[in-house]
């Protein structure tokens, strides 16, 4: 099935600042800061970095009075730098108080994330939830009702577990956990609507950390409502484990047309870039053919037929070059983000794969004549040799882009 044939689940479109989520809008990439929100300067910097990397919405935690006081300063600082990314406030326990006490915070945010498991208990909980929804209505903000299996509504858990235990056909533990999460999200969405919040202001999420659990819970959620859905595997983990688990879960759901915005919850390696989560989200969407963000390099893994690391370095340099050029190219060369560039290690698959790409190079493997044919749109155009193959190929890529995506192209 091609991406153009892939059917998206029909959902209501929600406007978050200037970004549309759901309906026919493309799947939106979002991320979250890990700075102390009260440190406005550090948060402005990180939001700007995440946005520059491609995050279309950025969430910040609003957990204390100091954080709430800083939100308007953060918005102003971003606006001054021309960073117009919508901000989402992540609230737990005291959100109603902070939004009431700091109207400039309530105004500066574009969406409030409410976790129904972390609002309160009993009547107190209903009052706090209602207060946050009323504030969202007053300031015309979107809301994400974000259920997380690490912080489920305990009263609902007890009630539904008891009912399940007494049922003649009880669900197993995993099934009832997923059912509680779906019920929590849907009940709270309906309460928000009853309090006056439009369906076009509500996004739902049910995050779990197990791949099969996440797939199951979102299939159930999607089959039972048409609210816009935020997808993400919570606590995905570090490095390749986090990337693989997130990709495994999200790819299945996205392939089924489920999901309107995604966030990849990677734990950064010490000293690692927070922007990695944005890059991974983009790569998932692009490799599935759902969106294009930056030209992709197709490179072979290398094997015993190529003893040199030259082609690995070239593949890496070209990918970095393409990424670095995108801020400039995206305005100047419409469509360039869908370009494919092949960097291949030897004659076995090199010419074939290079011919399938927009532009590709087939480097010489061990024992081959030290020449590197270049292909453009399936035709061999030039053969590079000598010590400057990398620079010459980069120049050819730049010329290709100008010819095919520039004003003349
Ligand atoms: S293209 Fe050549 S070097 Fe690359 S993996 Fe295939 S056989 Fe090995």
XYZ file of C-alpha atoms and ligand atoms in Angstrom:
417
model
C 0.000 0.000 0.000
C 1.459 3.378 -0.927
C 1.345 6.326 1.449
C -1.170 8.026 -0.812
C -3.496 5.025 -0.415
C -3.030 4.919 3.371
C -6.298 5.950 5.000
C -6.163 8.147 8.080
C -8.801 7.615 10.735
C -11.304 10.434 10.521
C -10.761 12.851 13.423
C -11.867 16.346 14.358
C -9.328 19.065 13.507
C -7.942 20.980 16.487
C -6.116 24.293 16.173
C -3.157 24.651 18.542
C -1.871 28.206 18.101
C -1.265 28.315 14.360
C -0.835 24.546 13.939
C -3.666 22.241 12.915
C -3.820 18.753 14.447
C -6.165 16.012 13.186
C -8.610 15.903 10.302
C -6.761 16.255 7.017
C -3.732 17.997 8.595
C -0.405 16.154 8.282
C 0.781 14.227 11.341
C 2.371 16.883 13.569
C 5.773 16.422 15.231
C 6.060 17.587 18.802
C 8.598 17.439 21.613
C 9.096 18.438 25.229
C 11.796 20.443 26.969
C 13.806 19.108 29.914
C 14.928 22.474 31.249
C 13.596 23.958 34.473
C 10.765 26.114 33.091
C 11.480 28.698 35.807
C 14.820 29.240 34.048
C 13.288 31.239 31.216
C 16.556 31.826 29.324
C 17.477 28.125 29.240
C 13.926 27.166 28.264
C 13.780 29.752 25.468
C 17.048 28.345 24.093
C 15.864 24.769 24.180
C 12.443 25.524 22.701
C 14.201 27.415 19.891
C 16.542 24.455 19.281
C 13.667 21.980 19.221
C 11.706 24.188 16.842
C 14.737 24.656 14.592
C 15.144 20.868 14.497
C 11.551 20.619 13.243
C 9.312 20.422 16.321
C 5.988 21.963 15.359
C 4.675 22.117 18.936
C 6.794 22.237 22.093
C 5.582 21.254 25.557
C 7.022 22.701 28.729
C 6.283 21.571 32.248
C 4.409 24.079 34.385
C 4.840 22.583 37.816
C 5.492 25.478 40.203
C 4.591 29.127 40.745
C 8.061 30.085 39.472
C 7.481 28.069 36.306
C 4.024 29.604 35.779
C 5.492 33.092 36.246
C 8.167 32.347 33.623
C 5.789 31.176 30.881
C 4.854 34.635 29.574
C 8.535 35.651 29.584
C 9.356 32.509 27.595
C 6.642 33.308 25.036
C 7.879 36.881 24.710
C 11.508 35.788 24.389
C 10.588 33.306 21.654
C 8.522 35.887 19.774
C 11.448 38.315 19.888
C 13.637 35.646 18.287
C 11.008 34.985 15.630
C 10.275 31.515 17.046
C 6.514 31.281 16.670
C 6.133 27.652 17.762
C 2.985 27.021 19.856
C 3.667 26.196 23.512
C 1.877 23.464 25.426
C 1.772 23.599 29.238
C 2.092 20.272 31.028
C 0.055 20.405 34.262
C -0.217 17.963 37.162
C -1.757 18.300 40.674
C -1.813 22.124 40.846
C -2.648 23.173 37.279
C -6.000 24.732 38.197
C -4.327 26.947 40.829
C -1.463 28.027 38.590
C -3.725 28.859 35.647
C -6.091 30.821 37.885
C -3.351 32.718 39.678
C -1.280 33.509 36.570
C -3.622 34.630 33.785
C -0.652 35.689 31.640
C 0.536 32.078 31.782
C -2.929 30.829 30.797
C -2.913 33.304 27.910
C 0.638 32.604 26.707
C 0.112 28.854 26.313
C -1.656 27.426 23.261
C -2.700 24.134 24.806
C -3.059 22.742 28.312
C -2.179 19.119 28.978
C -4.309 17.701 31.767
C -3.581 14.276 33.256
C -6.879 12.988 34.683
C -4.960 10.748 37.084
C -3.115 13.692 38.619
C -5.910 16.191 39.172
C -7.219 15.150 42.597
C -9.736 12.822 44.215
C -13.552 12.717 44.388
C -15.525 15.964 44.338
C -12.294 17.882 44.700
C -11.057 16.275 41.512
C -14.208 17.188 39.595
C -13.934 20.779 40.762
C -10.265 21.095 39.746
C -10.864 19.446 36.377
C -13.839 21.737 35.734
C -11.776 24.749 36.693
C -9.070 23.890 34.137
C -11.613 23.264 31.402
C -13.386 26.543 32.161
C -10.063 28.349 31.875
C -9.387 26.650 28.529
C -12.832 27.852 27.349
C -12.236 31.366 28.656
C -8.849 31.702 26.941
C -9.907 29.698 23.875
C -7.161 27.099 24.284
C -6.909 23.506 23.167
C -6.628 20.780 25.807
C -4.957 17.402 25.720
C -6.511 14.919 28.071
C -3.420 12.821 28.548
C -3.888 9.517 30.365
C -0.666 7.796 31.414
C -0.565 4.295 32.795
C 1.993 5.390 35.386
C -0.542 7.748 36.948
C -4.002 6.345 36.385
C -7.124 7.683 38.088
C -7.121 5.426 41.162
C -10.841 5.705 41.882
C -11.634 4.583 38.342
C -9.059 1.777 38.612
C -10.615 0.428 41.817
C -14.168 0.673 40.486
C -13.442 -0.960 37.122
C -11.186 -3.654 38.622
C -13.975 -4.596 41.064
C -16.568 -4.694 38.302
C -14.249 -6.799 36.164
C -13.598 -9.248 39.016
C -17.337 -9.751 39.423
C -17.954 -10.166 35.721
C -18.808 -13.623 34.372
C -16.167 -13.102 31.646
C -13.460 -10.985 33.256
C -10.799 -9.359 31.081
C -7.197 -10.270 31.823
C -4.966 -7.773 33.581
C -3.576 -6.178 30.410
C -6.996 -5.919 28.806
C -8.647 -4.301 31.817
C -5.734 -1.863 32.215
C -6.142 -0.742 28.612
C -9.908 -0.531 29.026
C -9.538 1.677 32.127
C -7.261 4.024 30.193
C -9.663 4.316 27.263
C -12.625 4.884 29.597
C -10.657 7.512 31.538
C -9.794 9.430 28.349
C -13.301 9.231 26.879
C -15.175 10.019 30.125
C -13.020 13.066 30.741
C -13.376 14.251 27.146
C -17.149 14.010 27.450
C -17.058 15.888 30.757
C -14.972 18.602 29.114
C -17.522 18.859 26.320
C -20.357 19.023 28.854
C -18.491 21.920 30.485
C -18.511 23.787 27.179
C -15.205 22.852 25.538
C -15.683 22.146 21.825
C -14.703 18.837 20.272
C -12.385 20.887 18.107
C -10.425 21.869 21.226
C -9.833 18.341 22.554
C -6.926 15.971 21.855
C -6.614 12.608 23.617
C -3.688 10.385 24.502
C -3.325 7.086 26.384
C 0.383 6.495 26.866
C 1.870 3.175 27.915
C 5.445 1.908 27.854
C 4.847 -1.525 26.283
C 4.695 -1.708 22.494
C 1.796 -4.206 22.313
C -0.090 -2.368 25.061
C 0.231 0.924 23.219
C -0.958 -0.562 19.941
C -3.929 -2.182 21.695
C -4.985 0.890 23.644
C -4.856 3.224 20.631
C -6.726 0.786 18.394
C -9.495 0.712 21.007
C -9.457 4.485 21.480
C -9.538 5.200 17.755
C -12.416 2.768 17.181
C -14.523 4.469 19.852
C -14.127 8.188 19.120
C -13.145 10.756 16.530
C -11.139 13.043 18.817
C -7.694 13.958 17.461
C -5.090 11.579 18.934
C -1.607 12.287 20.276
C 0.608 9.185 19.973
C 3.670 8.345 21.949
C 5.257 5.463 23.789
C 5.868 6.755 27.290
C 9.230 6.132 28.991
C 10.579 4.678 25.740
C 14.125 4.560 27.123
C 17.599 5.431 25.918
C 19.440 5.061 22.647
C 18.503 2.383 20.160
C 16.057 0.711 22.582
C 13.962 3.865 22.832
C 14.081 4.491 19.104
C 13.234 0.911 18.152
C 10.386 0.564 20.662
C 8.843 3.888 19.671
C 9.167 3.122 15.985
C 7.738 -0.382 16.356
C 4.652 0.915 18.165
C 4.039 4.070 16.180
C 4.662 2.517 12.774
C 1.905 -0.059 13.300
C -0.574 2.582 14.437
C 0.341 5.142 11.787
C 0.070 2.448 9.121
C -3.503 1.865 10.314
C -4.181 5.586 9.991
C -4.184 6.152 13.769
C -2.459 9.235 15.189
C -2.574 12.957 14.452
C 0.500 14.141 16.354
C 3.500 12.200 17.661
C 6.108 12.648 20.336
C 9.094 10.334 20.822
C 9.930 10.168 24.539
C 13.637 9.359 24.412
C 15.861 9.590 27.445
C 18.843 11.587 26.172
C 22.308 10.057 26.644
C 24.327 12.164 29.104
C 25.362 15.229 27.104
C 23.175 14.099 24.192
C 21.013 16.489 22.217
C 17.376 16.876 23.196
C 16.633 17.440 19.521
C 17.205 13.748 18.800
C 13.573 13.044 19.641
C 12.483 15.457 16.910
C 14.808 13.886 14.356
C 13.523 10.397 15.170
C 9.887 11.530 14.885
C 10.589 13.064 11.489
C 12.465 9.992 10.315
C 9.581 7.696 11.294
C 7.103 9.811 9.328
C 9.413 10.248 6.353
C 10.518 6.640 6.093
C 6.836 5.621 6.111
C 6.150 8.062 3.294
C 3.735 10.099 5.427
C 5.674 13.372 5.344
C 8.957 14.712 3.977
C 11.242 16.905 6.041
C 14.775 16.600 4.742
C 16.395 14.788 1.802
C 17.217 11.206 2.774
C 20.484 9.428 2.213
C 20.176 5.814 1.136
C 23.413 4.076 2.056
C 24.385 0.430 1.997
C 25.646 -1.102 5.269
C 29.021 -1.966 3.769
C 30.523 -5.449 3.888
C 33.733 -7.305 3.099
C 33.600 -6.012 -0.460
C 34.532 -2.546 0.760
C 37.356 -2.382 3.259
C 37.462 1.401 3.440
C 35.382 3.587 5.740
C 35.431 6.284 3.073
C 31.903 5.575 1.910
C 30.592 5.565 5.511
C 32.146 8.978 6.035
C 30.740 10.201 2.746
C 27.242 8.993 3.628
C 27.465 10.725 6.997
C 28.870 13.946 5.549
C 26.229 14.102 2.846
C 23.403 13.500 5.354
C 24.787 16.236 7.594
C 25.256 18.561 4.618
C 21.632 18.007 3.557
C 20.363 18.670 7.089
C 22.489 21.789 7.413
C 21.214 23.133 4.104
C 17.524 22.608 4.865
C 16.869 25.896 6.710
C 18.038 27.665 3.534
C 16.715 25.165 0.990
C 13.221 24.711 2.422
C 12.164 28.228 1.342
C 14.233 28.361 -1.829
C 13.742 24.883 -3.275
C 10.178 23.618 -2.759
C 9.972 19.822 -2.862
C 13.670 19.257 -2.109
C 12.742 17.603 1.204
C 11.523 14.533 -0.727
C 14.809 14.077 -2.620
C 16.733 10.792 -2.210
C 20.525 10.633 -2.389
C 22.275 7.243 -2.620
C 25.781 6.610 -1.314
C 26.797 3.020 -2.061
C 29.897 1.002 -1.265
C 30.553 -1.112 -4.372
C 29.445 -2.220 -7.785
C 27.135 -5.026 -6.528
C 24.163 -2.808 -5.639
C 25.740 0.608 -6.135
C 24.713 1.430 -9.695
C 21.222 -0.082 -9.268
C 20.406 1.741 -6.052
C 21.952 4.973 -7.360
C 19.730 4.799 -10.431
C 16.629 4.589 -8.204
C 17.666 7.722 -6.280
C 17.427 11.278 -7.545
C 21.206 11.424 -7.413
C 23.555 8.665 -6.323
C 27.174 7.655 -6.254
C 28.605 4.148 -6.422
C 31.997 4.079 -4.742
C 34.671 1.548 -5.663
C 34.818 -1.624 -3.552
C 38.060 -3.458 -2.840
C 39.717 -4.688 -5.997
C 37.577 -2.447 -8.205
C 38.949 0.296 -10.431
C 39.098 3.380 -8.151
C 36.372 5.335 -9.886
C 32.938 6.434 -8.684
C 30.150 6.766 -11.242
C 27.416 9.287 -10.423
C 23.816 8.812 -11.550
C 21.135 11.461 -11.853
C 17.527 10.453 -12.454
C 18.619 6.985 -13.496
C 21.329 8.041 -15.952
C 25.089 7.935 -15.459
C 26.293 11.535 -15.755
C 29.915 11.610 -14.653
C 32.619 9.407 -13.133
C 34.578 10.848 -10.227
C 38.120 9.803 -9.282
C 41.044 11.059 -7.264
C 41.265 12.548 -3.778
C 38.328 14.965 -3.916
C 35.395 12.681 -4.620
C 33.514 13.825 -1.485
C 33.721 17.546 -2.291
C 32.942 16.989 -5.953
C 29.898 14.839 -5.172
C 28.613 17.441 -2.714
C 28.935 20.100 -5.413
C 27.017 17.860 -7.833
C 24.239 17.445 -5.253
C 24.020 21.238 -4.838
C 23.851 21.713 -8.631
C 21.185 19.009 -8.912
C 19.087 20.759 -6.271
C 19.412 24.123 -8.026
C 18.492 22.634 -11.413
C 15.541 20.552 -10.226
C 14.025 22.523 -7.385
C 15.149 26.117 -8.057
C 13.013 28.737 -9.772
C 14.168 27.534 -13.196
C 13.594 23.871 -12.337
S 26.684 -2.395 -2.160
Fe 28.586 -3.555 -2.107
S 29.663 -2.793 -0.290
Fe 27.536 -2.174 -0.061
S 26.684 -3.859 1.141
Fe 26.254 -4.295 -1.025
S 27.943 -5.656 -1.639
Fe 28.579 -4.654 0.296
